[in-house]
C-alpha positions as a Markdown table, in Angstrom:
| # | Residue | x | y | z |
|---|---|---|---|---|
| 1 | Gln | -0.1 | 0.1 | 0.0 |
| 2 | Val | 1.0 | 3.7 | -0.7 |
| 3 | Gln | 0.2 | 6.4 | 1.7 |
| 4 | Val | -0.2 | 9.9 | 0.1 |
| 5 | Val | -0.4 | 12.9 | 2.6 |
| 6 | Glu | -0.9 | 16.5 | 1.5 |
| 7 | Ser | -0.5 | 19.5 | 3.6 |
| 8 | Gly | -0.4 | 23.5 | 3.4 |
| 9 | Gly | -3.8 | 24.5 | 2.4 |
| 10 | Gly | -5.6 | 27.5 | 3.9 |
| 11 | Leu | -7.2 | 30.8 | 3.3 |
| 12 | Val | -5.3 | 33.6 | 1.5 |
| 13 | Gln | -6.3 | 37.0 | -0.2 |
| 14 | Ala | -6.4 | 37.3 | -3.9 |
| 15 | Gly | -2.8 | 38.0 | -5.2 |
| 16 | Gly | -1.2 | 35.9 | -2.2 |
| 17 | Ser | 0.8 | 32.8 | -2.1 |
| 18 | Leu | 0.3 | 29.3 | -0.7 |
| 19 | Arg | 2.8 | 26.3 | -1.0 |
| 20 | Leu | 1.2 | 22.8 | -0.9 |
| 21 | Ser | 3.3 | 19.6 | -0.1 |
| 22 | Cys | 2.7 | 16.3 | -0.7 |
| 23 | Ala | 4.6 | 13.2 | 0.8 |
| 24 | Ala | 4.2 | 9.4 | -0.5 |
| 25 | Ser | 5.2 | 6.4 | 1.8 |
| 26 | Gly | 4.7 | 2.9 | 1.7 |
| 27 | Ser | 5.5 | 0.1 | -0.9 |
| 28 | Ile | 7.3 | 2.3 | -3.5 |
| 29 | Tyr | 9.9 | 1.0 | -5.9 |
| 30 | Arg | 9.6 | 3.8 | -8.4 |
| 31 | Ile | 7.3 | 7.0 | -8.6 |
| 32 | Asn | 6.4 | 7.5 | -12.2 |
| 33 | Ala | 4.6 | 10.7 | -12.0 |
| 34 | Met | 3.2 | 13.0 | -9.4 |
| 35 | Gly | 0.5 | 15.5 | -9.7 |
| 36 | Trp | -1.8 | 18.0 | -8.3 |
| 37 | Tyr | -5.5 | 18.1 | -8.9 |
| 38 | Arg | -8.3 | 20.2 | -7.6 |
| 39 | Gln | -12.1 | 19.9 | -7.4 |
| 40 | Ala | -14.3 | 23.0 | -7.0 |
| 41 | Pro | -17.8 | 22.8 | -5.6 |
| 42 | Gly | -20.0 | 21.6 | -8.6 |
| 43 | Lys | -17.1 | 21.0 | -11.0 |
| 44 | Gln | -15.2 | 18.0 | -12.0 |
| 45 | Arg | -11.8 | 17.2 | -10.8 |
| 46 | Glu | -9.0 | 18.8 | -12.9 |
| 47 | Leu | -5.2 | 18.2 | -13.3 |
| 48 | Val | -3.6 | 21.5 | -12.2 |
| 49 | Ala | 0.0 | 20.3 | -12.7 |
| 50 | Ala | 2.1 | 17.1 | -13.0 |
| 51 | Ile | 5.7 | 16.3 | -12.9 |
| 52 | Thr | 7.5 | 13.1 | -14.5 |
| 53 | Ser | 11.1 | 12.3 | -15.4 |
| 54 | Gly | 10.4 | 13.8 | -18.9 |
| 55 | Gly | 9.4 | 17.4 | -17.3 |
| 56 | Thr | 6.2 | 19.2 | -16.2 |
| 57 | Asn | 2.9 | 20.4 | -17.4 |
| 58 | Tyr | 0.2 | 22.7 | -16.2 |
| 59 | Val | -3.5 | 23.6 | -17.0 |
| 60 | Asp | -3.6 | 26.8 | -19.2 |
| 61 | Ser | -5.3 | 28.8 | -16.1 |
| 62 | Val | -2.2 | 28.3 | -13.9 |
| 63 | Lys | 0.6 | 28.6 | -16.3 |
| 64 | Gly | 3.0 | 31.4 | -15.1 |
| 65 | Arg | 1.5 | 31.3 | -11.6 |
| 66 | Phe | 2.0 | 28.0 | -10.3 |
| 67 | Ala | 5.1 | 25.9 | -9.9 |
| 68 | Ile | 5.2 | 22.0 | -9.4 |
| 69 | Ser | 8.5 | 20.5 | -8.0 |
| 70 | Arg | 9.9 | 17.3 | -6.5 |
| 71 | Gly | 11.7 | 17.6 | -3.1 |
| 72 | Ile | 15.1 | 16.3 | -2.1 |
| 73 | Thr | 13.4 | 13.3 | -1.0 |
| 74 | Lys | 11.9 | 12.2 | -4.5 |
| 75 | Asn | 8.8 | 11.1 | -2.8 |
| 76 | Thr | 7.7 | 14.7 | -2.1 |
| 77 | Val | 6.3 | 16.8 | -4.5 |
| 78 | Tyr | 5.2 | 20.9 | -3.9 |
| 79 | Leu | 3.0 | 23.0 | -5.6 |
| 80 | Gln | 3.9 | 26.8 | -5.3 |
| 81 | Met | 0.7 | 28.9 | -6.0 |
| 82 | Asn | 1.5 | 32.7 | -6.4 |
| 83 | Ser | -1.0 | 35.4 | -7.7 |
| 84 | Leu | -3.8 | 33.4 | -6.3 |
| 85 | Lys | -7.5 | 34.2 | -7.7 |
| 86 | Pro | -10.7 | 33.4 | -6.2 |
| 87 | Glu | -11.2 | 30.9 | -9.1 |
| 88 | Asp | -8.3 | 28.9 | -7.6 |
| 89 | Thr | -10.5 | 28.0 | -4.8 |
| 90 | Ala | -10.9 | 24.3 | -4.5 |
| 91 | Val | -9.9 | 21.2 | -2.7 |
| 92 | Tyr | -6.6 | 20.2 | -3.9 |
| 93 | Tyr | -5.6 | 16.5 | -4.3 |
| 94 | Cys | -2.3 | 14.9 | -4.6 |
| 95 | Asn | -2.1 | 11.9 | -6.8 |
| 96 | Val | 1.0 | 9.7 | -7.1 |
| 97 | Asp | 1.5 | 6.9 | -10.0 |
| 98 | Ser | 3.8 | 4.4 | -8.7 |
| 99 | Val | 5.4 | 0.9 | -9.2 |
| 100 | Asp | 5.8 | -1.3 | -6.3 |
| 101 | Tyr | 8.3 | -4.2 | -5.5 |
| 102 | Glu | 6.2 | -6.7 | -7.1 |
| 103 | Asp | 5.9 | -4.8 | -10.3 |
| 104 | Arg | 2.6 | -3.5 | -9.9 |
| 105 | Val | 1.5 | -0.4 | -11.0 |
| 106 | Asn | -0.5 | 1.8 | -8.5 |
| 107 | Ser | -2.2 | 5.0 | -8.6 |
| 108 | Asp | -3.0 | 6.8 | -5.2 |
| 109 | Trp | -4.7 | 9.8 | -3.8 |
| 110 | Gly | -4.4 | 12.2 | -0.6 |
| 111 | Gln | -7.2 | 13.1 | 1.4 |
| 112 | Gly | -7.1 | 16.6 | 0.0 |
| 113 | Thr | -6.1 | 20.0 | 1.4 |
| 114 | Gln | -8.7 | 23.3 | 1.0 |
| 115 | Val | -7.3 | 26.2 | -0.7 |
| 116 | Thr | -9.9 | 29.2 | -0.3 |
| 117 | Val | -9.0 | 32.4 | -2.0 |
| 118 | Ser | -10.8 | 35.5 | -0.9 |
| 119 | Ser | -11.5 | 38.4 | -3.0 |
């Protein structure tokens, strides 16, 4: 099993910044990708940013404002969010795609962290 834990959400005024953290632990041989998703009330969950060995990608609405990065401990990932807007308000989820020691592919989610941006 893989455990995924997010932290760093909160309430911030428009134009402010937050940094989300995500740590994965458990039966992990290799991480193929880590990503941040968000879900606002009444909307579908969407991919915000993802990082693999090949690079990063972002949804258009956050390009130039958000940055995803891996930690020194490679089982961690961060999302630096700058110039936040009220429309960024959502529950943010971390997703980890990994391979375990029995060569099984897993995709695991954290519990989510609330980000609220006030106008």
